[in-house]
PDB file of C-alpha atoms in Angstrom:
ATOM      1  CA  MET L   1       0.000   0.000   0.000  1.00 46.00           C
ATOM      2  CA  SER L   2       1.126   3.551  -0.635  1.00 47.00           C
ATOM      3  CA  ALA L   3       1.881   6.005   2.142  1.00 44.00           C
ATOM      4  CA  SER L   4      -1.062   8.153   1.059  1.00 50.00           C
ATOM      5  CA  ARG L   5      -3.494   5.320   1.714  1.00 49.00           C
ATOM      6  CA  PHE L   6      -2.205   5.019   5.246  1.00 47.00           C
ATOM      7  CA  SER L   7      -2.562   8.783   5.778  1.00 66.00           C
ATOM      8  CA  VAL L   8      -6.293   9.001   5.015  1.00 75.00           C
ATOM      9  CA  PRO L   9      -7.508   7.556   8.363  1.00 75.00           C
ATOM     10  CA  ALA L  10      -5.009   9.753  10.222  1.00 80.00           C
ATOM     11  CA  ILE L  11      -6.263  12.877   8.437  1.00 86.00           C
ATOM     12  CA  ALA L  12      -9.866  11.860   9.084  1.00 83.00           C
ATOM     13  CA  PHE L  13      -9.036  11.332  12.772  1.00 82.00           C
ATOM     14  CA  ALA L  14      -7.470  14.806  12.948  1.00 87.00           C
ATOM     15  CA  VAL L  15     -10.455  16.440  11.247  1.00 88.00           C
ATOM     16  CA  ALA L  16     -12.855  14.616  13.570  1.00 85.00           C
ATOM     17  CA  SER L  17     -10.802  15.801  16.549  1.00 87.00           C
ATOM     18  CA  VAL L  18     -11.201  19.412  15.393  1.00 93.00           C
ATOM     19  CA  GLY L  19     -14.927  18.814  14.943  1.00 89.00           C
ATOM     20  CA  ILE L  20     -15.335  17.513  18.499  1.00 89.00           C
ATOM     21  CA  ALA L  21     -13.312  20.386  19.977  1.00 93.00           C
ATOM     22  CA  THR L  22     -15.476  22.846  18.052  1.00 95.00           C
ATOM     23  CA  TYR L  23     -18.650  21.189  19.340  1.00 92.00           C
ATOM     24  CA  ALA L  24     -17.370  21.544  22.894  1.00 93.00           C
ATOM     25  CA  CYS L  25     -16.839  25.270  22.316  1.00 96.00           C
ATOM     26  CA  MET L  26     -20.382  25.538  21.005  1.00 95.00           C
ATOM     27  CA  ASP L  27     -21.691  23.689  24.076  1.00 94.00           C
ATOM     28  CA  ALA L  28     -19.998  26.276  26.298  1.00 95.00           C
ATOM     29  CA  ILE L  29     -21.529  29.167  24.333  1.00 96.00           C
ATOM     30  CA  VAL L  30     -25.029  27.664  24.388  1.00 95.00           C
ATOM     31  CA  LYS L  31     -24.731  26.883  28.102  1.00 95.00           C
ATOM     32  CA  GLY L  32     -23.930  30.559  28.689  1.00 95.00           C
ATOM     33  CA  LEU L  33     -26.917  31.599  26.587  1.00 95.00           C
ATOM     34  CA  SER L  34     -29.110  29.090  28.463  1.00 94.00           C
ATOM     35  CA  ILE L  35     -28.073  30.540  31.810  1.00 94.00           C
ATOM     36  CA  ALA L  36     -28.881  34.054  30.580  1.00 93.00           C
ATOM     37  CA  SER L  37     -32.123  33.416  28.684  1.00 91.00           C
ATOM     38  CA  GLY L  38     -33.160  29.797  29.304  1.00 93.00           C
ATOM     39  CA  ALA L  39     -32.456  26.633  27.348  1.00 92.00           C
ATOM     40  CA  TYR L  40     -35.551  27.070  25.173  1.00 93.00           C
ATOM     41  CA  SER L  41     -34.453  30.422  23.795  1.00 94.00           C
ATOM     42  CA  ALA L  42     -30.828  29.348  23.407  1.00 93.00           C
ATOM     43  CA  VAL L  43     -31.702  26.232  21.386  1.00 91.00           C
ATOM     44  CA  LEU L  44     -34.303  28.110  19.323  1.00 93.00           C
ATOM     45  CA  TRP L  45     -32.005  30.925  18.187  1.00 94.00           C
ATOM     46  CA  ARG L  46     -29.057  28.602  17.660  1.00 93.00           C
ATOM     47  CA  SER L  47     -31.240  26.387  15.454  1.00 91.00           C
ATOM     48  CA  ILE L  48     -32.468  29.349  13.418  1.00 93.00           C
ATOM     49  CA  GLY L  49     -28.894  30.556  12.935  1.00 93.00           C
ATOM     50  CA  GLY L  50     -27.810  27.102  11.820  1.00 92.00           C
ATOM     51  CA  VAL L  51     -30.701  26.852   9.356  1.00 93.00           C
ATOM     52  CA  LEU L  52     -29.759  30.191   7.787  1.00 94.00           C
ATOM     53  CA  LEU L  53     -26.153  29.029   7.307  1.00 92.00           C
ATOM     54  CA  THR L  54     -26.838  25.506   6.020  1.00 91.00           C
ATOM     55  CA  GLY L  55     -29.828  26.746   4.024  1.00 93.00           C
ATOM     56  CA  ALA L  56     -27.568  29.115   2.109  1.00 93.00           C
ATOM     57  CA  VAL L  57     -25.240  26.222   1.255  1.00 90.00           C
ATOM     58  CA  PHE L  58     -28.197  24.008   0.307  1.00 91.00           C
ATOM     59  CA  ILE L  59     -29.533  26.639  -2.108  1.00 93.00           C
ATOM     60  CA  ALA L  60     -26.108  27.499  -3.530  1.00 93.00           C
ATOM     61  CA  ARG L  61     -25.520  23.828  -4.366  1.00 90.00           C
ATOM     62  CA  ARG L  62     -28.973  23.622  -5.982  1.00 88.00           C
ATOM     63  CA  THR L  63     -29.678  20.444  -4.060  1.00 83.00           C
ATOM     64  CA  PRO L  64     -32.981  18.774  -5.063  1.00 87.00           C
ATOM     65  CA  TRP L  65     -35.845  18.967  -2.581  1.00 89.00           C
ATOM     66  CA  PRO L  66     -36.118  15.711  -0.554  1.00 88.00           C
ATOM     67  CA  ASP L  67     -38.888  13.255  -1.415  1.00 88.00           C
ATOM     68  CA  GLY L  68     -41.689  12.120   0.875  1.00 87.00           C
ATOM     69  CA  VAL L  69     -39.725   9.263   2.466  1.00 87.00           C
ATOM     70  CA  ALA L  70     -36.795  11.537   3.294  1.00 87.00           C
ATOM     71  CA  LEU L  71     -39.062  14.278   4.643  1.00 89.00           C
ATOM     72  CA  LYS L  72     -40.750  11.779   6.969  1.00 90.00           C
ATOM     73  CA  LEU L  73     -37.356  10.722   8.338  1.00 88.00           C
ATOM     74  CA  HIS L  74     -36.260  14.348   8.716  1.00 88.00           C
ATOM     75  CA  LEU L  75     -39.460  15.124  10.642  1.00 92.00           C
ATOM     76  CA  LEU L  76     -39.157  12.129  12.959  1.00 92.00           C
ATOM     77  CA  ARG L  77     -35.476  12.723  13.675  1.00 88.00           C
ATOM     78  CA  GLY L  78     -36.080  16.447  14.121  1.00 90.00           C
ATOM     79  CA  LEU L  79     -38.679  15.673  16.796  1.00 92.00           C
ATOM     80  CA  ALA L  80     -36.340  13.325  18.670  1.00 91.00           C
ATOM     81  CA  ALA L  81     -33.257  15.503  18.275  1.00 87.00           C
ATOM     82  CA  GLY L  82     -35.099  18.705  19.176  1.00 89.00           C
ATOM     83  CA  LEU L  83     -36.429  17.376  22.475  1.00 93.00           C
ATOM     84  CA  SER L  84     -33.055  15.761  23.170  1.00 92.00           C
ATOM     85  CA  VAL L  85     -31.106  18.992  22.658  1.00 90.00           C
ATOM     86  CA  LEU L  86     -33.588  20.991  24.721  1.00 92.00           C
ATOM     87  CA  LEU L  87     -33.377  18.562  27.645  1.00 94.00           C
ATOM     88  CA  PHE L  88     -29.579  18.397  27.334  1.00 93.00           C
ATOM     89  CA  PHE L  89     -29.039  22.129  27.639  1.00 93.00           C
ATOM     90  CA  TRP L  90     -31.710  22.445  30.327  1.00 94.00           C
ATOM     91  CA  GLY L  91     -29.752  19.866  32.307  1.00 94.00           C
ATOM     92  CA  LEU L  92     -26.367  21.351  31.417  1.00 93.00           C
ATOM     93  CA  VAL L  93     -27.318  24.597  33.144  1.00 92.00           C
ATOM     94  CA  ARG L  94     -27.644  22.577  36.368  1.00 91.00           C
ATOM     95  CA  VAL L  95     -24.586  20.287  36.210  1.00 91.00           C
ATOM     96  CA  PRO L  96     -20.902  20.780  35.322  1.00 90.00           C
ATOM     97  CA  MET L  97     -20.144  20.493  31.591  1.00 91.00           C
ATOM     98  CA  ALA L  98     -17.817  17.510  31.970  1.00 87.00           C
ATOM     99  CA  GLN L  99     -20.362  15.560  33.994  1.00 88.00           C
ATOM    100  CA  GLY L 100     -23.171  16.325  31.562  1.00 89.00           C
ATOM    101  CA  VAL L 101     -21.124  15.287  28.533  1.00 88.00           C
ATOM    102  CA  ALA L 102     -20.018  12.091  30.308  1.00 87.00           C
ATOM    103  CA  LEU L 103     -23.660  11.072  30.759  1.00 88.00           C
ATOM    104  CA  THR L 104     -24.361  11.585  27.050  1.00 86.00           C
ATOM    105  CA  PHE L 105     -21.778   8.900  26.235  1.00 81.00           C
ATOM    106  CA  LEU L 106     -24.500   6.374  27.086  1.00 82.00           C
ATOM    107  CA  ALA L 107     -26.209   7.218  23.775  1.00 79.00           C
ATOM    108  CA  PRO L 108     -24.253   4.789  21.544  1.00 73.00           C
ATOM    109  CA  LEU L 109     -24.956   1.901  23.929  1.00 76.00           C
ATOM    110  CA  ILE L 110     -28.658   2.693  23.999  1.00 82.00           C
ATOM    111  CA  ALA L 111     -28.544   2.965  20.209  1.00 75.00           C
ATOM    112  CA  LEU L 112     -27.336  -0.640  19.981  1.00 74.00           C
ATOM    113  CA  TYR L 113     -30.484  -1.862  21.721  1.00 80.00           C
ATOM    114  CA  LEU L 114     -32.766   0.444  19.753  1.00 82.00           C
ATOM    115  CA  ALA L 115     -31.139  -0.738  16.522  1.00 74.00           C
ATOM    116  CA  ALA L 116     -31.950  -4.304  17.533  1.00 77.00           C
ATOM    117  CA  ALA L 117     -35.587  -3.372  18.119  1.00 79.00           C
ATOM    118  CA  MET L 118     -36.015  -1.103  15.072  1.00 77.00           C
ATOM    119  CA  LEU L 119     -33.603  -2.530  12.502  1.00 69.00           C
ATOM    120  CA  GLY L 120     -33.485  -6.182  13.533  1.00 74.00           C
ATOM    121  CA  GLU L 121     -29.795  -6.090  14.437  1.00 67.00           C
ATOM    122  CA  ARG L 122     -28.473  -8.770  16.790  1.00 74.00           C
ATOM    123  CA  ILE L 123     -27.343  -7.699  20.240  1.00 72.00           C
ATOM    124  CA  ARG L 124     -23.904  -9.191  20.794  1.00 73.00           C
ATOM    125  CA  ARG L 125     -22.496 -10.396  24.106  1.00 77.00           C
ATOM    126  CA  ALA L 126     -19.957  -7.562  24.009  1.00 77.00           C
ATOM    127  CA  ALA L 127     -22.793  -5.014  23.974  1.00 73.00           C
ATOM    128  CA  ILE L 128     -24.313  -6.538  27.104  1.00 77.00           C
ATOM    129  CA  LEU L 129     -20.946  -6.483  28.874  1.00 81.00           C
ATOM    130  CA  GLY L 130     -20.330  -2.910  27.763  1.00 78.00           C
ATOM    131  CA  SER L 131     -23.742  -1.855  29.050  1.00 77.00           C
ATOM    132  CA  ALA L 132     -22.979  -3.318  32.467  1.00 81.00           C
ATOM    133  CA  ILE L 133     -19.637  -1.494  32.662  1.00 85.00           C
ATOM    134  CA  ALA L 134     -21.133   1.823  31.513  1.00 81.00           C
ATOM    135  CA  SER L 135     -24.053   1.493  33.939  1.00 81.00           C
ATOM    136  CA  ALA L 136     -21.509   1.142  36.734  1.00 87.00           C
ATOM    137  CA  GLY L 137     -20.023   4.444  35.548  1.00 85.00           C
ATOM    138  CA  VAL L 138     -23.403   6.181  35.889  1.00 84.00           C
ATOM    139  CA  VAL L 139     -23.747   4.743  39.398  1.00 84.00           C
ATOM    140  CA  VAL L 140     -20.296   6.114  40.311  1.00 89.00           C
ATOM    141  CA  ILE L 141     -21.241   9.608  39.077  1.00 86.00           C
ATOM    142  CA  ALA L 142     -24.546   9.434  40.975  1.00 82.00           C
ATOM    143  CA  TRP L 143     -22.727   8.254  44.098  1.00 85.00           C
ATOM    144  CA  GLY L 144     -20.373  11.197  43.786  1.00 84.00           C
ATOM    145  CA  GLN L 145     -23.338  13.560  43.608  1.00 79.00           C
ATOM    146  CA  ALA L 146     -24.823  11.974  46.728  1.00 76.00           C
ATOM    147  CA  ARG L 147     -21.517  12.256  48.610  1.00 77.00           C
ATOM    148  CA  ALA L 148     -21.236  15.911  47.599  1.00 78.00           C
ATOM    149  CA  GLY L 149     -24.763  16.617  48.804  1.00 75.00           C
ATOM    150  CA  ALA L 150     -26.022  17.556  45.353  1.00 74.00           C
ATOM    151  CA  SER L 151     -29.140  19.708  45.283  1.00 82.00           C
ATOM    152  CA  SER L 152     -32.423  18.491  43.842  1.00 86.00           C
ATOM    153  CA  ASP L 153     -31.833  20.874  40.942  1.00 89.00           C
ATOM    154  CA  THR L 154     -28.549  19.114  40.115  1.00 87.00           C
ATOM    155  CA  LEU L 155     -30.213  15.694  40.282  1.00 87.00           C
ATOM    156  CA  LEU L 156     -32.999  16.904  37.999  1.00 92.00           C
ATOM    157  CA  GLY L 157     -30.379  18.187  35.562  1.00 92.00           C
ATOM    158  CA  SER L 158     -28.636  14.802  35.504  1.00 91.00           C
ATOM    159  CA  GLY L 159     -31.976  13.057  34.960  1.00 92.00           C
ATOM    160  CA  ALA L 160     -32.809  15.387  32.066  1.00 95.00           C
ATOM    161  CA  ILE L 161     -29.472  14.606  30.402  1.00 93.00           C
ATOM    162  CA  LEU L 162     -30.048  10.848  30.796  1.00 92.00           C
ATOM    163  CA  ILE L 163     -33.455  11.183  29.111  1.00 95.00           C
ATOM    164  CA  ALA L 164     -31.809  13.317  26.427  1.00 93.00           C
ATOM    165  CA  SER L 165     -29.329  10.478  25.841  1.00 90.00           C
ATOM    166  CA  VAL L 166     -32.172   8.027  25.210  1.00 91.00           C
ATOM    167  CA  LEU L 167     -33.792  10.387  22.704  1.00 92.00           C
ATOM    168  CA  TYR L 168     -30.445  11.080  21.058  1.00 85.00           C
ATOM    169  CA  ALA L 169     -29.814   7.346  20.741  1.00 83.00           C
ATOM    170  CA  PHE L 170     -33.130   7.090  18.911  1.00 88.00           C
ATOM    171  CA  SER L 171     -32.020   9.906  16.599  1.00 83.00           C
ATOM    172  CA  LEU L 172     -28.747   8.046  15.929  1.00 75.00           C
ATOM    173  CA  VAL L 173     -30.682   5.016  14.703  1.00 78.00           C
ATOM    174  CA  LEU L 174     -32.757   7.272  12.456  1.00 82.00           C
ATOM    175  CA  LEU L 175     -29.529   8.875  11.231  1.00 73.00           C
ATOM    176  CA  ARG L 176     -28.464   5.483   9.862  1.00 68.00           C
ATOM    177  CA  LYS L 177     -31.545   5.522   7.655  1.00 75.00           C
ATOM    178  CA  GLN L 178     -31.120   9.186   6.726  1.00 75.00           C
ATOM    179  CA  ALA L 179     -27.514   8.673   5.633  1.00 68.00           C
ATOM    180  CA  GLN L 180     -28.655   6.168   3.031  1.00 72.00           C
ATOM    181  CA  ILE L 181     -30.945   8.588   1.224  1.00 80.00           C
ATOM    182  CA  ALA L 182     -29.652  12.108   1.979  1.00 78.00           C
ATOM    183  CA  ASP L 183     -26.314  13.927   2.061  1.00 81.00           C
ATOM    184  CA  PRO L 184     -24.921  15.560   5.247  1.00 78.00           C
ATOM    185  CA  ILE L 185     -25.950  19.116   4.301  1.00 83.00           C
ATOM    186  CA  GLU L 186     -29.546  18.036   3.690  1.00 86.00           C
ATOM    187  CA  VAL L 187     -29.649  16.071   6.946  1.00 82.00           C
ATOM    188  CA  THR L 188     -28.182  18.976   8.937  1.00 82.00           C
ATOM    189  CA  LEU L 189     -30.469  21.560   7.316  1.00 88.00           C
ATOM    190  CA  PHE L 190     -33.767  19.721   7.654  1.00 89.00           C
ATOM    191  CA  THR L 191     -33.083  18.412  11.138  1.00 85.00           C
ATOM    192  CA  GLY L 192     -32.317  21.963  12.255  1.00 87.00           C
ATOM    193  CA  LEU L 193     -35.329  23.282  10.340  1.00 91.00           C
ATOM    194  CA  ILE L 194     -37.707  20.851  12.050  1.00 90.00           C
ATOM    195  CA  ILE L 195     -36.248  21.683  15.464  1.00 89.00           C
ATOM    196  CA  GLY L 196     -36.583  25.415  14.780  1.00 91.00           C
ATOM    197  CA  LEU L 197     -40.170  25.162  13.522  1.00 91.00           C
ATOM    198  CA  LEU L 198     -41.250  23.059  16.499  1.00 86.00           C
ATOM    199  CA  LEU L 199     -39.688  25.475  18.959  1.00 90.00           C
ATOM    200  CA  LEU L 200     -41.270  28.431  17.182  1.00 92.00           C
ATOM    201  CA  LEU L 201     -44.705  26.998  18.039  1.00 89.00           C
ATOM    202  CA  GLY L 202     -44.037  27.604  21.712  1.00 90.00           C
ATOM    203  CA  ALA L 203     -41.967  30.743  21.246  1.00 91.00           C
ATOM    204  CA  PRO L 204     -44.758  33.196  22.188  1.00 91.00           C
ATOM    205  CA  TRP L 205     -44.939  31.595  25.647  1.00 90.00           C
ATOM    206  CA  PHE L 206     -41.468  30.221  26.340  1.00 90.00           C
ATOM    207  CA  ALA L 207     -38.905  32.113  24.246  1.00 90.00           C
ATOM    208  CA  ALA L 208     -37.286  35.456  24.871  1.00 90.00           C
ATOM    209  CA  MET L 209     -36.003  37.752  22.162  1.00 92.00           C
ATOM    210  CA  PRO L 210     -32.209  37.828  22.221  1.00 92.00           C
ATOM    211  CA  SER L 211     -30.551  41.057  23.198  1.00 92.00           C
ATOM    212  CA  VAL L 212     -28.190  42.810  20.809  1.00 93.00           C
ATOM    213  CA  ALA L 213     -25.305  41.758  23.041  1.00 94.00           C
ATOM    214  CA  GLN L 214     -26.267  38.079  22.600  1.00 95.00           C
ATOM    215  CA  LEU L 215     -26.341  38.137  18.788  1.00 94.00           C
ATOM    216  CA  PRO L 216     -22.584  37.508  18.345  1.00 95.00           C
ATOM    217  CA  ALA L 217     -22.783  34.492  20.672  1.00 96.00           C
ATOM    218  CA  ILE L 218     -25.787  33.094  18.773  1.00 95.00           C
ATOM    219  CA  ALA L 219     -24.010  33.586  15.449  1.00 95.00           C
ATOM    220  CA  ALA L 220     -20.865  31.946  16.822  1.00 96.00           C
ATOM    221  CA  ALA L 221     -22.836  28.961  18.155  1.00 95.00           C
ATOM    222  CA  ALA L 222     -24.584  28.501  14.799  1.00 93.00           C
ATOM    223  CA  ALA L 223     -21.310  28.764  12.874  1.00 92.00           C
ATOM    224  CA  LEU L 224     -19.445  26.396  15.193  1.00 94.00           C
ATOM    225  CA  GLY L 225     -22.263  23.848  15.089  1.00 88.00           C
ATOM    226  CA  SER L 226     -22.448  23.926  11.289  1.00 84.00           C
ATOM    227  CA  PHE L 227     -18.674  23.690  10.919  1.00 88.00           C
ATOM    228  CA  SER L 228     -18.483  20.772  13.354  1.00 87.00           C
ATOM    229  CA  ALA L 229     -21.252  18.858  11.599  1.00 78.00           C
ATOM    230  CA  ALA L 230     -19.499  19.306   8.250  1.00 78.00           C
ATOM    231  CA  ALA L 231     -16.111  18.282   9.682  1.00 84.00           C
ATOM    232  CA  LEU L 232     -17.497  15.115  11.242  1.00 80.00           C
ATOM    233  CA  ALA L 233     -19.473  14.249   8.107  1.00 72.00           C
ATOM    234  CA  TRP L 234     -16.278  14.634   6.057  1.00 79.00           C
ATOM    235  CA  ALA L 235     -14.296  12.479   8.488  1.00 81.00           C
ATOM    236  CA  TYR L 236     -16.901   9.713   8.705  1.00 71.00           C
ATOM    237  CA  GLY L 237     -17.080   9.619   4.934  1.00 70.00           C
ATOM    238  CA  ARG L 238     -13.392   8.678   4.803  1.00 75.00           C
ATOM    239  CA  ALA L 239     -12.847   6.375   7.790  1.00 73.00           C
ATOM    240  CA  GLU L 240     -14.861   3.709   9.580  1.00 64.00           C
ATOM    241  CA  ALA L 241     -16.885   4.673  12.627  1.00 59.00           C
ATOM    242  CA  GLN L 242     -15.030   2.136  14.756  1.00 56.00           C
ATOM    243  CA  VAL L 243     -11.749   3.873  13.831  1.00 64.00           C
ATOM    244  CA  LEU L 244     -13.034   7.327  14.706  1.00 69.00           C
ATOM    245  CA  ALA L 245     -15.185   6.418  17.726  1.00 64.00           C
ATOM    246  CA  PRO L 246     -12.417   6.998  20.324  1.00 70.00           C
ATOM    247  CA  VAL L 247     -11.988  10.628  19.241  1.00 76.00           C
ATOM    248  CA  GLU L 248     -15.548  11.342  20.390  1.00 73.00           C
ATOM    249  CA  TYR L 249     -14.494  10.828  23.994  1.00 80.00           C
ATOM    250  CA  THR L 250     -12.110  13.786  23.816  1.00 83.00           C
ATOM    251  CA  ALA L 251     -15.291  15.831  24.325  1.00 87.00           C
ATOM    252  CA  PHE L 252     -14.977  15.025  28.033  1.00 88.00           C
ATOM    253  CA  LEU L 253     -11.541  16.635  28.175  1.00 87.00           C
ATOM    254  CA  TRP L 254     -12.628  19.739  26.281  1.00 92.00           C
ATOM    255  CA  SER L 255     -15.771  20.058  28.414  1.00 92.00           C
ATOM    256  CA  ALA L 256     -13.734  19.799  31.614  1.00 91.00           C
ATOM    257  CA  ILE L 257     -11.316  22.492  30.418  1.00 92.00           C
ATOM    258  CA  LEU L 258     -14.024  24.858  29.149  1.00 94.00           C
ATOM    259  CA  GLY L 259     -16.197  24.275  32.213  1.00 94.00           C
ATOM    260  CA  TRP L 260     -13.266  25.298  34.414  1.00 94.00           C
ATOM    261  CA  LEU L 261     -12.170  28.290  32.297  1.00 94.00           C
ATOM    262  CA  VAL L 262     -15.606  29.722  31.485  1.00 94.00           C
ATOM    263  CA  PHE L 263     -17.806  28.701  34.421  1.00 94.00           C
ATOM    264  CA  GLY L 264     -15.312  27.956  37.188  1.00 94.00           C
ATOM    265  CA  GLU L 265     -16.463  24.329  37.410  1.00 92.00           C
ATOM    266  CA  HIS L 266     -14.335  21.624  39.020  1.00 87.00           C
ATOM    267  CA  VAL L 267     -14.399  17.964  37.971  1.00 87.00           C
ATOM    268  CA  SER L 268     -14.660  15.517  40.854  1.00 87.00           C
ATOM    269  CA  LEU L 269     -12.799  12.211  40.961  1.00 90.00           C
ATOM    270  CA  TYR L 270     -16.179  10.462  40.912  1.00 89.00           C
ATOM    271  CA  THR L 271     -17.005  12.114  37.579  1.00 90.00           C
ATOM    272  CA  VAL L 272     -13.613  11.180  36.128  1.00 90.00           C
ATOM    273  CA  ALA L 273     -13.964   7.576  37.323  1.00 91.00           C
ATOM    274  CA  GLY L 274     -17.558   7.335  36.106  1.00 88.00           C
ATOM    275  CA  ALA L 275     -16.660   8.789  32.719  1.00 89.00           C
ATOM    276  CA  GLY L 276     -13.817   6.291  32.434  1.00 89.00           C
ATOM    277  CA  LEU L 277     -16.187   3.382  33.079  1.00 88.00           C
ATOM    278  CA  ILE L 278     -18.753   4.707  30.594  1.00 85.00           C
ATOM    279  CA  ILE L 279     -16.061   5.139  27.922  1.00 84.00           C
ATOM    280  CA  ALA L 280     -14.670   1.656  28.623  1.00 86.00           C
ATOM    281  CA  GLY L 281     -18.155   0.196  28.353  1.00 82.00           C
ATOM    282  CA  CYS L 282     -18.823   1.903  25.031  1.00 75.00           C
ATOM    283  CA  LEU L 283     -15.496   0.780  23.568  1.00 76.00           C
ATOM    284  CA  ALA L 284     -16.136  -2.785  24.729  1.00 77.00           C
ATOM    285  CA  ALA L 285     -19.608  -2.759  23.200  1.00 70.00           C
ATOM    286  CA  ILE L 286     -18.592  -1.435  19.769  1.00 63.00           C
ATOM    287  CA  ARG L 287     -15.406  -3.515  19.518  1.00 63.00           C
ATOM    288  CA  GLY L 288     -15.209  -5.180  16.143  1.00 52.00           C
ATOM    289  CA  THR L 289     -18.273  -3.373  14.781  1.00 52.00           C
ATOM    290  CA  ALA L 290     -19.014  -0.204  12.873  1.00 48.00           C
ATOM    291  CA  ALA L 291     -21.565   0.980  15.386  1.00 48.00           C
ATOM    292  CA  PRO L 292     -22.528   4.655  15.400  1.00 50.00           C
ATOM    293  CA  ALA L 293     -19.942   6.777  17.122  1.00 48.00           C
ATOM    294  CA  PRO L 294     -21.023   8.484  20.338  1.00 49.00           C
ATOM    295  CA  GLN L 295     -21.421  12.009  19.027  1.00 52.00           C
ATOM    296  CA  THR L 296     -22.157  14.716  21.539  1.00 51.00           C
ATOM    297  CA  GLU L 297     -25.616  16.212  21.933  1.00 52.00           C
ATOM    298  CA  ALA L 298     -24.659  19.272  20.083  1.00 47.00           C
ATOM    299  CA  ALA L 299     -24.380  17.165  16.973  1.00 49.00           C
ATOM    300  CA  ALA L 300     -28.090  17.161  16.746  1.00 53.00           C
TER     301      ALA L 300
END
């Protein structure tokens, strides 16, 4: 084999790493917006910004309008992803970034079971073992919260993120179907469009108009999210998911750093230990397969 053939996975890994780091930056921005204006408003305006950006690319490329089958998938995934993202950022306001991101790593394991139920895939013994290891990680994080005397608000935030992980796992299974009939720009645009339209229905009651000072942050979050989605789509188009899956876990490191720098959050040893168990469980479960990589919630 030529040297260039060996370099493709390495380049894809590097691009995916940049994509994950960018997502973590976006998470920090949206968490700040959620603290200031509420998760509903933050997700709404970020979604609208993302639609404007990806919509411009969609139109410039003169991409054909999706057919009925694709639109149905976009709608269903938009529903799941929208509620997932809303719950994630609602919870992220109440827990440290690193802890919240660690809990989302359960999504790929849940996706394995949902894929078995929805797509008829066989659940392997490794997936069962991985689930047991990852579940122990969640218990460790919960135990750490109990030892630290976590408030009811913190526990509610953790619960919201766990529910968000289940919904995101469902969206990952739908993404498998979407990827077969639509390109990444179309998937990103219409998922964001559905999320934005659904949130607009409740905007008169739940959303707040962003202040002029918040507009740069909203634009930055939309740009970072769109760039990250494109970077990951490019990477996963050139390397197997099982090769790139480990890079997804660098989100924990970035979240810990940004949580400390931006919000003054400290990561407990219980969170580090729990995250390690969850990561080990996921790697054990997807070993030898091309299971969906555990993308962060922001990927929705």
